Coordinates of C-alpha atoms in Angstrom, one line a residue:
M328 CA 168.1 49.7 71.9
S329 CA 171.3 50.0 73.8
P330 CA 173.0 54.0 72.8
N331 CA 176.2 54.9 71.4
I332 CA 179.1 56.3 71.4
K333 CA 178.0 59.3 69.3
S334 CA 175.1 59.5 71.2
I335 CA 176.5 59.6 74.5
A336 CA 178.8 62.0 73.6
S337 CA 175.9 64.0 71.6
K338 CA 173.7 63.8 75.1
V339 CA 177.2 64.9 77.1
K340 CA 177.2 68.1 74.7
A341 CA 173.6 68.8 75.4
I342 CA 173.7 68.3 79.3
G343 CA 177.0 70.6 79.1
K344 CA 175.1 73.4 77.1
R345 CA 172.0 73.1 79.5
N346 CA 173.6 73.1 82.8
P347 CA 177.0 73.7 83.2
V348 CA 177.5 72.5 86.4
Y349 CA 176.9 69.1 85.0
A350 CA 179.7 69.4 82.4
E351 CA 182.6 67.9 83.9
I352 CA 180.8 65.2 85.8
S353 CA 179.4 64.2 82.8
Q354 CA 181.9 64.3 80.6
W355 CA 183.5 62.1 83.2
V356 CA 180.5 59.3 83.9
G357 CA 180.5 59.7 80.0
D358 CA 183.2 58.4 78.8
L359 CA 183.0 55.8 81.3
L360 CA 179.9 54.8 79.4
S361 CA 181.4 54.8 75.9
E362 CA 184.2 52.7 77.7
T363 CA 181.1 49.4 78.7
V364 CA 179.7 50.3 75.2
Q365 CA 183.6 49.5 73.4
A366 CA 184.0 46.2 76.4
A367 CA 179.9 44.4 75.0
G368 CA 181.8 42.8 72.5
K369 CA 183.6 40.7 75.2
F370 CA 180.9 39.7 76.8
R371 CA 179.7 36.3 76.3
L372 CA 175.8 36.1 76.4
P373 CA 174.0 35.1 79.3
E374 CA 172.7 31.8 80.1
L375 CA 168.7 32.2 80.0
N376 CA 166.3 29.1 80.3
L377 CA 163.6 31.8 78.0
D378 CA 161.9 28.4 77.8
Q379 CA 161.0 27.8 81.4
A380 CA 160.0 31.9 81.5
P381 CA 156.1 32.8 83.6
S382 CA 153.4 32.5 82.5
Q383 CA 151.1 35.0 80.5
E384 CA 149.3 34.7 83.8
A385 CA 152.1 34.9 86.1
R386 CA 153.2 38.1 84.2
S387 CA 150.0 39.0 84.5
Q388 CA 149.7 39.6 87.7
G389 CA 153.0 41.8 88.5
R390 CA 156.2 38.9 87.8
S391 CA 159.0 39.7 85.7
F392 CA 160.6 37.5 83.0
L393 CA 163.9 37.1 85.7
D394 CA 165.1 37.1 88.9
P395 CA 168.9 39.3 88.9
E396 CA 169.7 37.0 91.4
G397 CA 169.9 34.1 89.6
L398 CA 171.8 35.6 86.2
S399 CA 174.6 33.4 85.3
L400 CA 176.2 36.5 83.8
D401 CA 179.9 37.0 82.5
W402 CA 181.4 37.7 85.8
E403 CA 185.0 37.6 84.0
Q404 CA 184.1 39.9 81.5
T405 CA 182.3 42.8 84.7
V406 CA 185.6 42.4 86.7
A407 CA 188.0 43.1 84.1
L408 CA 185.5 45.6 83.3
Y409 CA 185.3 47.5 86.7
K410 CA 189.0 47.3 87.4
H411 CA 189.5 49.2 83.8
L412 CA 187.0 52.3 85.5
V413 CA 188.7 52.0 88.6
D414 CA 192.1 52.7 87.3
L415 CA 190.2 55.4 84.7
L416 CA 189.1 57.0 87.6
K417 CA 192.7 57.6 89.0
T418 CA 192.7 60.2 86.8
R419 CA 190.2 62.7 88.8
E420 CA 190.9 64.6 91.2
N421 CA 190.9 61.5 94.4
G422 CA 190.7 59.4 92.7
R423 CA 194.0 57.8 93.7
K424 CA 193.1 57.6 97.0
Q425 CA 189.7 55.7 96.2
A426 CA 190.8 53.5 93.4
K427 CA 192.4 51.2 96.3
G428 CA 189.5 51.1 98.1
L429 CA 187.3 50.4 95.2
L430 CA 189.3 47.5 94.2
Q431 CA 189.2 46.2 98.2
A432 CA 185.5 46.2 97.9
L433 CA 185.5 43.2 95.5
A434 CA 185.1 40.9 98.0
K435 CA 184.3 37.1 96.2
D436 CA 181.3 35.2 97.7
Q437 CA 181.9 31.3 98.2
N438 CA 181.2 31.1 94.5
G439 CA 183.5 33.4 93.4
I440 CA 180.9 36.3 92.5
P441 CA 181.6 39.6 93.6
K442 CA 179.4 40.3 96.7
L443 CA 178.6 44.1 95.6
M444 CA 177.7 43.3 92.3
K445 CA 175.5 40.6 93.8
A446 CA 174.5 43.5 96.1
V447 CA 173.2 45.0 93.4
L448 CA 171.4 42.7 91.7
A449 CA 169.7 42.3 94.7
S450 CA 169.3 46.4 94.9
D451 CA 171.0 45.7 98.7
F452 CA 171.8 49.4 99.1
E453 CA 172.3 48.9 102.4
A454 CA 175.1 46.6 102.2
I455 CA 176.8 48.9 98.9
E456 CA 176.4 52.0 101.7
A457 CA 178.1 49.9 103.9
A458 CA 180.9 48.8 102.2
A459 CA 181.6 53.0 100.9
R460 CA 182.2 53.6 104.2
E461 CA 184.7 50.3 105.4
F462 CA 186.6 51.3 102.5
K463 CA 186.0 55.2 102.4
I464 CA 184.6 55.5 99.4
D465 CA 182.0 58.3 98.0
P466 CA 179.0 55.9 97.9
P467 CA 177.5 57.2 94.3
V468 CA 181.1 56.4 92.7
L469 CA 180.9 52.7 94.5
T470 CA 177.6 52.4 92.7
L471 CA 178.2 54.0 89.8
L472 CA 181.2 52.3 88.8
L473 CA 179.2 48.3 90.1
R474 CA 176.4 49.8 87.8
L475 CA 178.7 50.3 84.6
A476 CA 180.8 47.1 85.0
L477 CA 176.9 45.1 85.1
R478 CA 175.7 47.4 82.4
P479 CA 177.1 44.8 79.0
A480 CA 175.6 42.1 80.4
L481 CA 172.3 43.5 81.7
L482 CA 171.6 45.3 78.6
N483 CA 172.5 41.7 76.7
V484 CA 170.0 40.1 79.3
S485 CA 167.6 42.9 78.6
Q486 CA 167.6 42.4 75.1
A487 CA 167.1 39.1 74.7
V488 CA 164.2 39.1 76.9
L489 CA 162.2 41.4 75.1
E490 CA 162.1 39.6 72.1
R491 CA 159.8 37.7 74.1
L492 CA 157.7 40.2 75.8
D493 CA 155.1 42.6 74.8
L494 CA 155.3 45.4 76.6
N495 CA 151.9 47.2 75.7
Q496 CA 150.4 44.5 78.2
W497 CA 152.8 45.2 81.7
T498 CA 151.2 47.2 83.2
Y499 CA 153.6 47.5 86.3
G500 CA 156.0 50.0 87.7
H501 CA 158.4 47.8 88.3
C502 CA 160.3 46.2 85.6
P503 CA 159.2 43.9 83.5
V504 CA 162.5 42.4 82.3
C505 CA 163.9 41.8 86.4
G506 CA 161.7 43.7 88.5
S507 CA 164.0 46.2 89.4
A508 CA 162.2 50.1 90.0
P509 CA 162.7 52.4 87.5
K510 CA 165.3 55.0 87.9
L511 CA 163.9 57.7 85.4
A512 CA 160.8 58.3 83.6
D513 CA 160.1 60.8 79.9
F514 CA 157.6 62.4 77.7
S515 CA 157.4 62.2 74.6
G516 CA 155.5 62.5 71.3
E517 CA 151.2 63.8 71.1
G518 CA 150.1 64.4 74.0
G519 CA 153.3 63.3 76.9
I520 CA 153.2 59.2 76.6
R521 CA 155.0 58.4 79.9
T522 CA 157.9 55.9 79.5
L523 CA 159.4 54.5 82.5
H524 CA 163.6 52.7 82.3
C525 CA 164.5 50.5 84.5
S526 CA 167.4 51.5 86.9
L527 CA 169.2 47.9 86.8
C528 CA 168.8 46.8 82.9
E529 CA 168.0 49.9 81.9
T530 CA 164.8 49.2 79.9
A531 CA 162.4 50.7 78.7
W532 CA 158.2 50.1 79.2
P533 CA 155.5 52.9 79.2
Y534 CA 153.1 53.4 82.6
P535 CA 150.2 56.3 82.4
R536 CA 150.8 59.4 83.7
L537 CA 148.6 59.5 86.6
R538 CA 149.9 56.4 88.5
C539 CA 152.8 55.9 90.9
P540 CA 155.2 53.7 90.0
F541 CA 155.8 52.5 93.6
C542 CA 152.6 51.8 94.4
E543 CA 150.1 52.0 91.9
N544 CA 148.4 54.5 93.4
D545 CA 145.9 56.7 90.6
N546 CA 144.6 58.9 93.1
R547 CA 145.6 62.3 92.3
E548 CA 145.3 63.8 95.5
D549 CA 148.3 62.2 96.3
L550 CA 150.0 62.7 93.3
S551 CA 152.3 66.3 92.3
Y552 CA 155.4 67.3 90.6
L553 CA 157.7 69.4 90.8
R554 CA 159.9 71.6 87.9
A555 CA 163.2 73.5 89.4
E556 CA 163.6 77.0 88.4
S557 CA 164.4 77.4 84.4
E558 CA 164.8 74.3 84.0
E559 CA 162.0 73.3 80.9
G560 CA 161.7 69.7 80.5
L561 CA 163.3 68.5 84.4
R562 CA 160.7 67.8 86.6
V563 CA 160.6 65.2 89.8
D564 CA 157.1 63.4 90.1
L565 CA 155.9 62.4 93.6
C566 CA 153.6 60.7 96.1
S567 CA 151.8 61.8 99.0
R568 CA 150.5 58.3 100.0
C569 CA 154.3 55.8 99.5
G570 CA 156.6 59.2 99.9
H571 CA 158.4 58.0 97.1
Y572 CA 159.4 60.1 93.7
I573 CA 160.7 59.7 90.4
K574 CA 162.8 62.0 88.1
T575 CA 161.3 62.7 84.6
I576 CA 162.4 64.3 81.4
D577 CA 160.3 66.1 78.8
L578 CA 162.1 64.4 75.6
R579 CA 159.9 67.3 73.3
E580 CA 161.8 69.4 75.3
L581 CA 164.9 67.7 76.1
P582 CA 167.3 65.6 73.1
G583 CA 166.9 62.2 74.2
P584 CA 168.0 59.3 74.0
I585 CA 167.2 58.1 78.1
I586 CA 170.3 57.4 78.8
V587 CA 169.9 55.8 82.4
P588 CA 173.2 56.7 83.8
L589 CA 174.5 59.8 82.2
D590 CA 170.5 61.3 83.0
D591 CA 170.7 60.5 86.5
V592 CA 173.8 62.1 87.0
A593 CA 172.4 65.4 85.5
T594 CA 169.7 65.5 87.1
W595 CA 171.1 64.9 91.0
H596 CA 169.4 68.3 92.3
L597 CA 166.4 67.3 91.7
D598 CA 166.4 64.0 93.8
I599 CA 168.0 67.0 96.5
I600 CA 164.6 68.5 95.2
A601 CA 161.7 65.9 96.1
Q602 CA 163.6 64.8 98.9
E603 CA 163.5 68.1 101.1
N604 CA 159.5 68.2 99.8
L605 CA 158.9 65.0 100.7
E606 CA 160.8 65.6 104.0
N607 CA 158.7 68.8 104.7
R608 CA 155.3 67.7 102.8
E609 CA 155.0 71.5 101.1
F610 CA 154.2 70.7 97.3
D611 CA 151.5 71.7 95.3
N612 CA 149.1 69.8 94.5
R613 CA 149.1 69.7 90.6
Q614 CA 148.4 66.9 88.8
G615 CA 149.5 66.2 85.1

């Protein structure tokens, strides 16, 4: 279920209390997220041909339900939301300077669809970074606004598809709905059951703790984790075989729910820790 404005505000407050360094950025992202919740009612339901979904056999072999690049989304409302989010950015420091470039980045393809929004659906991060350089925009800001503008439509897609899926039968590390990679993981319940959260449509699905979601490696010698100093409930799980990592939030120690865009920005220090340690390969071989 998509978080409501109340749960977003509660999470923002909890993040600021846990780590004051993130108080301002989490409040800003929380405000933008609340705008996406308020705008959701304006979006028409996506045109999904669910009767032509992959067979059970195809899904058992790892084929996701949909190809995000082929989705027919409500592009009019998506673009309108993006422009609204850009207007809100103008109130921040250097916001007006970046706003011009953010609007220039909305160039459309021959079908009238913004190219960079299609790049988000295709996980083409090189195209997004190239556009950020061209229009002199901070890449994280461009990526965030594009994702948030797409969010109401993609949550509608996820909810429609999940009515037809048994997530307990999905054993892969990529999203069962759209095939994208996970952005975050959490532990919850007795024994710390692991759940992955999609970077694109925010679908959540169960996944074994001692397995890399990116290469499916389950060799314990290759799997490890790191914690930030003096922070309970946060860790980053690493795989030395493929060189990927995933940030993990322990909901037995920290309040939920997981709100992917918000929890992602409030754990940027874990990205730095993971990238530094994967480059140096100087982390402990601890599993769990």
